[in-house]
PDB file of C-alpha atoms in Angstrom:
ATOM      1  CA  ASP A  91      -4.373   8.341  -6.724  1.00 80.00           C
ATOM      2  CA  GLN A  92      -1.139   8.955  -7.498  1.00 89.00           C
ATOM      3  CA  LEU A  93       0.307   6.976  -6.224  1.00 94.00           C
ATOM      4  CA  LEU A  94      -1.581   3.976  -7.887  1.00 93.00           C
ATOM      5  CA  ASP A  95      -0.634   6.485 -11.320  1.00 94.00           C
ATOM      6  CA  ILE A  96       3.721   5.747  -9.782  1.00 95.00           C
ATOM      7  CA  SER A  97       3.319   2.163  -9.387  1.00 95.00           C
ATOM      8  CA  ALA A  98       1.692   2.009 -12.991  1.00 94.00           C
ATOM      9  CA  VAL A  99      -0.046  -1.011 -11.859  1.00 95.00           C
ATOM     10  CA  ALA A 100      -2.992  -0.023 -15.330  1.00 94.00           C
ATOM     11  CA  SER A 101      -0.238  -0.209 -17.707  1.00 94.00           C
ATOM     12  CA  MET A 102       0.991  -3.350 -16.211  1.00 94.00           C
ATOM     13  CA  ALA A 103      -2.187  -5.243 -15.612  1.00 93.00           C
ATOM     14  CA  LYS A 104      -3.127  -4.743 -19.414  1.00 92.00           C
ATOM     15  CA  ALA A 105       0.341  -6.295 -20.777  1.00 92.00           C
ATOM     16  CA  VAL A 106      -0.375  -9.433 -18.246  1.00 91.00           C
ATOM     17  CA  ARG A 107      -4.104  -9.669 -19.891  1.00 87.00           C
ATOM     18  CA  GLN A 108      -2.884  -9.402 -23.257  1.00 87.00           C
ATOM     19  CA  GLN A 109      -0.590 -11.774 -22.738  1.00 85.00           C
ATOM     20  CA  GLN A 110      -2.439 -13.851 -21.433  1.00 79.00           C
ATOM     21  CA  GLN A 111      -3.884 -13.480 -24.564  1.00 76.00           C
ATOM     22  CA  GLN A 112      -1.924 -14.575 -26.842  1.00 77.00           C
ATOM     23  CA  GLU A 113      -0.791 -17.271 -24.962  1.00 72.00           C
ATOM     24  CA  ASN A 114      -4.661 -18.897 -24.483  1.00 66.00           C
ATOM     25  CA  HIS A 115      -4.848 -18.294 -28.836  1.00 64.00           C
ATOM     26  CA  GLY A 116      -1.259 -20.403 -29.031  1.00 62.00           C
ATOM     27  CA  LYS A 117      -0.839 -23.940 -25.913  1.00 59.00           C
ATOM     28  CA  GLN A 118      -2.596 -23.862 -23.135  1.00 55.00           C
ATOM     29  CA  GLN A 119      -0.130 -22.595 -19.756  1.00 51.00           C
ATOM     30  CA  SER A 120       0.313 -24.452 -16.657  1.00 50.00           C
ATOM     31  CA  GLN A 121      -0.635 -21.388 -13.462  1.00 50.00           C
ATOM     32  CA  SER A 122       3.256 -21.137 -13.247  1.00 48.00           C
ATOM     33  CA  THR A 123       3.833 -19.956 -16.235  1.00 49.00           C
ATOM     34  CA  SER A 124       1.291 -17.802 -16.957  1.00 59.00           C
ATOM     35  CA  PRO A 125       1.655 -14.310 -16.968  1.00 60.00           C
ATOM     36  CA  GLN A 126       0.667 -13.183 -13.381  1.00 89.00           C
ATOM     37  CA  LEU A 127       0.977  -9.687 -10.746  1.00 95.00           C
ATOM     38  CA  HIS A 128       0.547 -10.396  -7.472  1.00 96.00           C
ATOM     39  CA  ILE A 129      -0.468  -6.463  -4.968  1.00 97.00           C
ATOM     40  CA  LEU A 130       0.480  -7.319  -1.717  1.00 98.00           C
ATOM     41  CA  ASP A 131      -1.540  -3.624   1.030  1.00 98.00           C
ATOM     42  CA  VAL A 132      -0.580  -3.960   3.585  1.00 98.00           C
ATOM     43  CA  ALA A 133      -2.813  -1.755   6.128  1.00 96.00           C
ATOM     44  CA  GLY A 134      -4.691  -1.796   4.130  1.00 94.00           C
ATOM     45  CA  GLY A 135      -7.976  -3.536   5.873  1.00 91.00           C
ATOM     46  CA  THR A 136     -11.125  -0.383   4.490  1.00 92.00           C
ATOM     47  CA  GLY A 137     -10.106  -1.683   1.046  1.00 95.00           C
ATOM     48  CA  ASP A 138      -9.176   2.304  -0.445  1.00 94.00           C
ATOM     49  CA  VAL A 139      -6.295   1.716  -2.044  1.00 96.00           C
ATOM     50  CA  ALA A 140      -6.850  -1.952  -2.897  1.00 96.00           C
ATOM     51  CA  PHE A 141     -10.091  -0.874  -4.899  1.00 96.00           C
ATOM     52  CA  ARG A 142      -8.534   1.334  -6.803  1.00 96.00           C
ATOM     53  CA  PHE A 143      -5.798  -1.071  -8.068  1.00 96.00           C
ATOM     54  CA  ILE A 144      -8.915  -3.920  -8.623  1.00 96.00           C
ATOM     55  CA  ASP A 145     -10.709  -0.184 -10.276  1.00 95.00           C
ATOM     56  CA  ALA A 146      -6.959  -0.077 -12.593  1.00 95.00           C
ATOM     57  CA  ALA A 147      -6.478  -3.679 -13.249  1.00 94.00           C
ATOM     58  CA  GLY A 148     -11.029  -4.810 -14.567  1.00 92.00           C
ATOM     59  CA  SER A 149     -10.334  -7.199 -12.392  1.00 92.00           C
ATOM     60  CA  ALA A 150     -14.322  -6.627 -11.266  1.00 90.00           C
ATOM     61  CA  GLU A 151     -14.553  -7.395 -15.190  1.00 88.00           C
ATOM     62  CA  ARG A 152     -13.343 -10.153 -15.589  1.00 88.00           C
ATOM     63  CA  ALA A 153     -14.543 -11.332 -12.377  1.00 87.00           C
ATOM     64  CA  ARG A 154     -17.187 -12.423 -14.542  1.00 83.00           C
ATOM     65  CA  SER A 155     -15.615 -14.891 -16.400  1.00 79.00           C
ATOM     66  CA  SER A 156     -15.353 -17.643 -15.524  1.00 71.00           C
ATOM     67  CA  GLY A 157     -11.586 -19.596 -13.863  1.00 77.00           C
ATOM     68  CA  GLU A 158      -8.984 -17.480 -11.020  1.00 84.00           C
ATOM     69  CA  ASP A 159      -7.645 -14.494 -12.468  1.00 89.00           C
ATOM     70  CA  PRO A 160      -4.347 -14.135 -12.763  1.00 91.00           C
ATOM     71  CA  ILE A 161      -3.771 -10.837 -11.508  1.00 93.00           C
ATOM     72  CA  ARG A 162      -4.697 -11.097  -7.766  1.00 95.00           C
ATOM     73  CA  VAL A 163      -4.945  -7.866  -5.195  1.00 96.00           C
ATOM     74  CA  THR A 164      -3.713  -9.134  -1.917  1.00 97.00           C
ATOM     75  CA  ILE A 165      -5.341  -7.001   1.793  1.00 97.00           C
ATOM     76  CA  CYS A 166      -3.297  -7.604   4.838  1.00 97.00           C
ATOM     77  CA  ASP A 167      -4.523  -5.327   8.150  1.00 97.00           C
ATOM     78  CA  ILE A 168      -3.806  -6.729  11.624  1.00 97.00           C
ATOM     79  CA  ASN A 169      -7.109  -5.177  13.017  1.00 96.00           C
ATOM     80  CA  PRO A 170     -10.125  -7.976  11.999  1.00 96.00           C
ATOM     81  CA  GLU A 171     -12.542  -5.334  12.557  1.00 96.00           C
ATOM     82  CA  MET A 172     -11.462  -3.132  10.145  1.00 95.00           C
ATOM     83  CA  LEU A 173     -10.747  -6.798   7.076  1.00 97.00           C
ATOM     84  CA  ARG A 174     -14.366  -7.592   8.125  1.00 96.00           C
ATOM     85  CA  VAL A 175     -15.864  -3.585   7.468  1.00 96.00           C
ATOM     86  CA  GLY A 176     -13.179  -3.764   3.824  1.00 96.00           C
ATOM     87  CA  GLU A 177     -14.680  -6.811   2.698  1.00 96.00           C
ATOM     88  CA  ALA A 178     -18.043  -5.838   3.704  1.00 96.00           C
ATOM     89  CA  ARG A 179     -17.740  -3.065   1.155  1.00 96.00           C
ATOM     90  CA  ALA A 180     -16.001  -5.042  -1.344  1.00 95.00           C
ATOM     91  CA  LYS A 181     -19.136  -7.468  -1.629  1.00 94.00           C
ATOM     92  CA  GLU A 182     -21.448  -4.000  -1.955  1.00 95.00           C
ATOM     93  CA  ARG A 183     -19.276  -2.724  -4.744  1.00 94.00           C
ATOM     94  CA  TYR A 184     -17.983  -5.251  -6.780  1.00 93.00           C
ATOM     95  CA  GLY A 185     -19.834  -8.943  -5.837  1.00 91.00           C
ATOM     96  CA  ALA A 186     -19.405 -11.799  -4.312  1.00 91.00           C
ATOM     97  CA  SER A 187     -17.951 -13.206  -7.160  1.00 91.00           C
ATOM     98  CA  LEU A 188     -14.262 -11.078  -7.500  1.00 92.00           C
ATOM     99  CA  LEU A 189     -13.831 -12.560  -3.587  1.00 92.00           C
ATOM    100  CA  GLU A 190     -14.894 -16.122  -4.070  1.00 90.00           C
ATOM    101  CA  GLN A 191     -14.316 -16.666  -7.881  1.00 86.00           C
ATOM    102  CA  SER A 192     -11.685 -15.120  -9.766  1.00 87.00           C
ATOM    103  CA  LYS A 193     -10.077 -14.696  -6.570  1.00 89.00           C
ATOM    104  CA  GLY A 194      -9.310 -11.092  -7.473  1.00 93.00           C
ATOM    105  CA  LEU A 195      -9.159  -9.900  -3.966  1.00 95.00           C
ATOM    106  CA  THR A 196      -8.186 -11.369  -1.110  1.00 95.00           C
ATOM    107  CA  PHE A 197      -9.070 -10.065   2.621  1.00 96.00           C
ATOM    108  CA  VAL A 198      -5.573 -11.324   5.297  1.00 97.00           C
ATOM    109  CA  GLU A 199      -5.145 -10.985   8.917  1.00 97.00           C
ATOM    110  CA  GLY A 200      -1.682 -10.414   9.014  1.00 97.00           C
ATOM    111  CA  ASN A 201       1.383  -8.704  11.227  1.00 97.00           C
ATOM    112  CA  ALA A 202       3.084  -6.526   8.933  1.00 98.00           C
ATOM    113  CA  GLN A 203       6.554  -7.382  10.944  1.00 97.00           C
ATOM    114  CA  SER A 204       5.614 -11.236  10.462  1.00 97.00           C
ATOM    115  CA  LEU A 205       3.864 -11.452   7.467  1.00 98.00           C
ATOM    116  CA  ASP A 206       1.848 -15.105   6.614  1.00 96.00           C
ATOM    117  CA  PHE A 207       3.459 -15.645   3.197  1.00 97.00           C
ATOM    118  CA  PRO A 208       5.963 -17.283   1.589  1.00 97.00           C
ATOM    119  CA  ASP A 209       9.297 -15.768   0.125  1.00 97.00           C
ATOM    120  CA  ASN A 210       9.062 -14.605  -3.202  1.00 97.00           C
ATOM    121  CA  SER A 211       5.081 -13.396  -3.785  1.00 96.00           C
ATOM    122  CA  PHE A 212       4.403 -11.233  -4.352  1.00 97.00           C
ATOM    123  CA  ASP A 213       5.433  -8.238  -7.704  1.00 97.00           C
ATOM    124  CA  LEU A 214       4.538  -5.471  -5.758  1.00 98.00           C
ATOM    125  CA  TYR A 215       3.853  -4.129  -1.763  1.00 98.00           C
ATOM    126  CA  THR A 216       1.968  -0.756  -1.430  1.00 98.00           C
ATOM    127  CA  ILE A 217       1.306   0.515   2.858  1.00 97.00           C
ATOM    128  CA  ALA A 218      -1.040   3.442   2.963  1.00 95.00           C
ATOM    129  CA  PHE A 219      -0.209   5.873   6.253  1.00 93.00           C
ATOM    130  CA  GLY A 220       0.780   2.606   8.155  1.00 94.00           C
ATOM    131  CA  LEU A 221       3.931   1.953   8.003  1.00 96.00           C
ATOM    132  CA  ARG A 222       4.599   4.820  10.862  1.00 94.00           C
ATOM    133  CA  ASN A 223       1.948   3.044  13.268  1.00 92.00           C
ATOM    134  CA  VAL A 224       4.914  -0.267  12.976  1.00 96.00           C
ATOM    135  CA  THR A 225       5.630  -0.834  16.182  1.00 94.00           C
ATOM    136  CA  ASP A 226       8.676  -1.768  14.841  1.00 97.00           C
ATOM    137  CA  VAL A 227       9.496   0.002  10.993  1.00 97.00           C
ATOM    138  CA  ASP A 228      12.971  -1.870  10.391  1.00 98.00           C
ATOM    139  CA  LYS A 229      10.999  -5.402  10.367  1.00 98.00           C
ATOM    140  CA  GLY A 230       8.162  -3.817   8.704  1.00 98.00           C
ATOM    141  CA  LEU A 231      10.764  -2.390   5.989  1.00 98.00           C
ATOM    142  CA  ALA A 232      12.472  -5.922   6.022  1.00 98.00           C
ATOM    143  CA  GLU A 233       8.941  -7.905   5.565  1.00 98.00           C
ATOM    144  CA  ALA A 234       8.176  -6.083   2.590  1.00 98.00           C
ATOM    145  CA  TYR A 235      11.532  -6.853   0.808  1.00 98.00           C
ATOM    146  CA  ARG A 236      10.900 -10.871   2.128  1.00 98.00           C
ATOM    147  CA  VAL A 237       7.636 -11.333   0.857  1.00 98.00           C
ATOM    148  CA  LEU A 238       8.671  -9.279  -2.230  1.00 98.00           C
ATOM    149  CA  LYS A 239       9.554 -11.257  -5.660  1.00 97.00           C
ATOM    150  CA  PRO A 240      13.107 -10.011  -7.189  1.00 97.00           C
ATOM    151  CA  GLY A 241      12.694  -7.788  -9.533  1.00 97.00           C
ATOM    152  CA  GLY A 242       9.363  -6.607  -7.540  1.00 97.00           C
ATOM    153  CA  ARG A 243       8.771  -3.388  -6.316  1.00 98.00           C
ATOM    154  CA  PHE A 244       8.042  -1.865  -2.631  1.00 98.00           C
ATOM    155  CA  MET A 245       6.165   1.657  -2.513  1.00 98.00           C
ATOM    156  CA  CYS A 246       5.174   3.025   0.970  1.00 97.00           C
ATOM    157  CA  LEU A 247       2.910   6.708   0.804  1.00 95.00           C
ATOM    158  CA  GLU A 248       3.380   8.128   4.508  1.00 94.00           C
ATOM    159  CA  PHE A 249       3.091  11.916   6.099  1.00 90.00           C
ATOM    160  CA  SER A 250       6.655  12.712   6.194  1.00 91.00           C
ATOM    161  CA  GLN A 251       8.266  15.773   6.516  1.00 90.00           C
ATOM    162  CA  VAL A 252       8.490  19.712   5.261  1.00 89.00           C
ATOM    163  CA  PRO A 253      11.489  20.618   4.181  1.00 88.00           C
ATOM    164  CA  ASP A 254      10.813  24.043   3.925  1.00 86.00           C
ATOM    165  CA  PRO A 255      11.568  26.181   6.575  1.00 85.00           C
ATOM    166  CA  ILE A 256       8.715  28.988   6.260  1.00 88.00           C
ATOM    167  CA  LEU A 257       6.112  26.731   5.286  1.00 85.00           C
ATOM    168  CA  ARG A 258       7.365  23.748   8.241  1.00 81.00           C
ATOM    169  CA  GLN A 259       6.329  26.556  10.701  1.00 86.00           C
ATOM    170  CA  ILE A 260       3.247  27.057   9.383  1.00 86.00           C
ATOM    171  CA  TYR A 261       2.570  23.647   9.494  1.00 77.00           C
ATOM    172  CA  ASP A 262       3.257  23.355  12.971  1.00 79.00           C
ATOM    173  CA  ALA A 263       1.587  26.016  14.165  1.00 80.00           C
ATOM    174  CA  TYR A 264      -1.480  24.262  12.258  1.00 70.00           C
ATOM    175  CA  SER A 265      -0.880  20.686  13.514  1.00 76.00           C
ATOM    176  CA  PHE A 266       0.112  20.994  17.091  1.00 74.00           C
ATOM    177  CA  HIS A 267      -2.587  24.089  18.094  1.00 69.00           C
ATOM    178  CA  VAL A 268      -5.571  23.208  15.046  1.00 67.00           C
ATOM    179  CA  ILE A 269      -5.359  20.333  14.523  1.00 68.00           C
ATOM    180  CA  PRO A 270      -5.654  19.032  18.258  1.00 67.00           C
ATOM    181  CA  GLU A 271      -8.555  20.975  18.550  1.00 70.00           C
ATOM    182  CA  ILE A 272     -10.906  20.004  15.595  1.00 71.00           C
ATOM    183  CA  GLY A 273     -10.697  15.956  16.698  1.00 68.00           C
ATOM    184  CA  HIS A 274     -12.038  17.808  19.971  1.00 60.00           C
ATOM    185  CA  PHE A 275     -15.336  19.623  18.626  1.00 71.00           C
ATOM    186  CA  VAL A 276     -15.369  17.122  15.485  1.00 68.00           C
ATOM    187  CA  ALA A 277     -15.245  13.251  17.121  1.00 71.00           C
ATOM    188  CA  ASN A 278     -15.416  15.068  20.985  1.00 76.00           C
ATOM    189  CA  ASP A 279     -11.331  12.332  20.464  1.00 73.00           C
ATOM    190  CA  ARG A 280      -8.104  15.398  20.443  1.00 75.00           C
ATOM    191  CA  ALA A 281      -5.456  12.909  22.257  1.00 79.00           C
ATOM    192  CA  SER A 282      -6.321  10.626  19.276  1.00 75.00           C
ATOM    193  CA  TYR A 283      -6.144  13.641  16.873  1.00 68.00           C
ATOM    194  CA  GLN A 284      -2.526  14.530  19.073  1.00 80.00           C
ATOM    195  CA  TYR A 285      -1.237  10.927  18.867  1.00 75.00           C
ATOM    196  CA  LEU A 286      -2.082  11.807  15.175  1.00 79.00           C
ATOM    197  CA  VAL A 287       0.724  14.916  15.027  1.00 82.00           C
ATOM    198  CA  GLU A 288       3.101  13.440  17.223  1.00 85.00           C
ATOM    199  CA  SER A 289       3.240  10.538  15.451  1.00 84.00           C
ATOM    200  CA  ILE A 290       4.078  12.137  12.120  1.00 85.00           C
ATOM    201  CA  ARG A 291       6.740  14.638  14.307  1.00 84.00           C
ATOM    202  CA  LYS A 292       8.127  11.419  15.540  1.00 89.00           C
ATOM    203  CA  PHE A 293       8.643   9.468  12.155  1.00 92.00           C
ATOM    204  CA  SER A 294      11.824   9.344   9.815  1.00 94.00           C
ATOM    205  CA  ASN A 295      11.782  12.319   7.478  1.00 94.00           C
ATOM    206  CA  GLN A 296      12.697  11.776   3.278  1.00 96.00           C
ATOM    207  CA  GLU A 297      16.092  10.905   3.593  1.00 96.00           C
ATOM    208  CA  GLU A 298      16.033   8.732   6.465  1.00 97.00           C
ATOM    209  CA  LEU A 299      12.961   6.474   5.417  1.00 97.00           C
ATOM    210  CA  LEU A 300      15.673   5.727   2.472  1.00 97.00           C
ATOM    211  CA  ALA A 301      18.362   5.269   4.386  1.00 98.00           C
ATOM    212  CA  ARG A 302      15.933   2.484   6.636  1.00 98.00           C
ATOM    213  CA  MET A 303      15.218   1.229   3.275  1.00 98.00           C
ATOM    214  CA  ASP A 304      18.515   0.510   1.276  1.00 98.00           C
ATOM    215  CA  ALA A 305      19.948  -1.403   4.686  1.00 98.00           C
ATOM    216  CA  VAL A 306      17.791  -4.143   4.101  1.00 98.00           C
ATOM    217  CA  GLY A 307      18.556  -4.622   0.757  1.00 98.00           C
ATOM    218  CA  PHE A 308      16.139  -2.025  -1.245  1.00 98.00           C
ATOM    219  CA  GLN A 309      17.299  -0.739  -4.738  1.00 98.00           C
ATOM    220  CA  LEU A 310      17.148   2.194  -6.842  1.00 98.00           C
ATOM    221  CA  THR A 311      15.470   4.267  -3.504  1.00 98.00           C
ATOM    222  CA  LYS A 312      13.753   7.261  -4.051  1.00 97.00           C
ATOM    223  CA  TYR A 313      10.869   9.227  -2.612  1.00 97.00           C
ATOM    224  CA  THR A 314       8.621  11.536  -4.563  1.00 96.00           C
ATOM    225  CA  ASN A 315       6.950  15.023  -2.356  1.00 94.00           C
ATOM    226  CA  LEU A 316       3.202  15.804  -1.993  1.00 93.00           C
ATOM    227  CA  THR A 317       1.892  18.842  -1.036  1.00 89.00           C
ATOM    228  CA  GLY A 318       5.373  19.532  -0.203  1.00 90.00           C
ATOM    229  CA  GLY A 319       6.985  17.768   1.697  1.00 90.00           C
ATOM    230  CA  ILE A 320       3.796  16.755   4.134  1.00 89.00           C
ATOM    231  CA  VAL A 321       3.158  13.304   2.850  1.00 91.00           C
ATOM    232  CA  ALA A 322       5.456  11.186   0.456  1.00 94.00           C
ATOM    233  CA  ILE A 323       5.979   8.869  -1.937  1.00 97.00           C
ATOM    234  CA  HIS A 324       8.606   6.351  -1.575  1.00 98.00           C
ATOM    235  CA  GLU A 325       9.917   3.186  -2.669  1.00 98.00           C
ATOM    236  CA  GLY A 326      12.585   0.489  -4.035  1.00 98.00           C
ATOM    237  CA  TRP A 327      12.645  -2.277  -5.847  1.00 98.00           C
ATOM    238  CA  LYS A 328      13.971  -5.664  -4.660  1.00 98.00           C
ATOM    239  CA  PRO A 329      17.121  -6.548  -7.388  1.00 97.00           C
ATOM    240  CA  ILE A 330      17.165  -9.366  -9.269  1.00 93.00           C
ATOM    241  CA  GLN A 331      19.167 -12.081  -8.494  1.00 77.00           C
TER     242      GLN A 331
END
């Protein structure tokens, strides 16, 4: 929910729809000049983040009208099974018209390191708890920069590092000793939960990820710590050229 709030998708979608209504009362606009908002959610196969954008933008209601929606959310994931689950959930939740008629929601199989989208395609790129699992994070960041339009925004929600030393000791003890045991008893899968803990510790901390974002060209980069830094939202902008 905080990712949704910080993204300001609801207010942007409202502005796009109001502008489109005003222009429709005037003269007919071509698709290339009419207001648009295109969002790419990477590693979001099951749709949890994208559905929040769909709801905030009122895309399900818009799908009941004729024509394609100028507000579009594309879910890209490397796992085809996750995409199938997400598409089934979307049809159950919204009906088929959102995907098939208004084109307000699209599912695409793809790799974050080599996205099959043209340059300058999206206004907003989001990735939630997925960047940590990209093999080459810098390539993933460079691809995010490439597919964003000038003035587009990158947002990453990811596990991060707890800066407070006392809280960090408590969190580390819980992570390494309790979480794997929970995985063992609940899912009979200690290894996956152990990997989760270790991958979080190996991933860049808040400042290191900012530096990597700066290195590929993002500007006005910053982060917001959530739950004491256990999770952080990083964001940056592609400059208007």
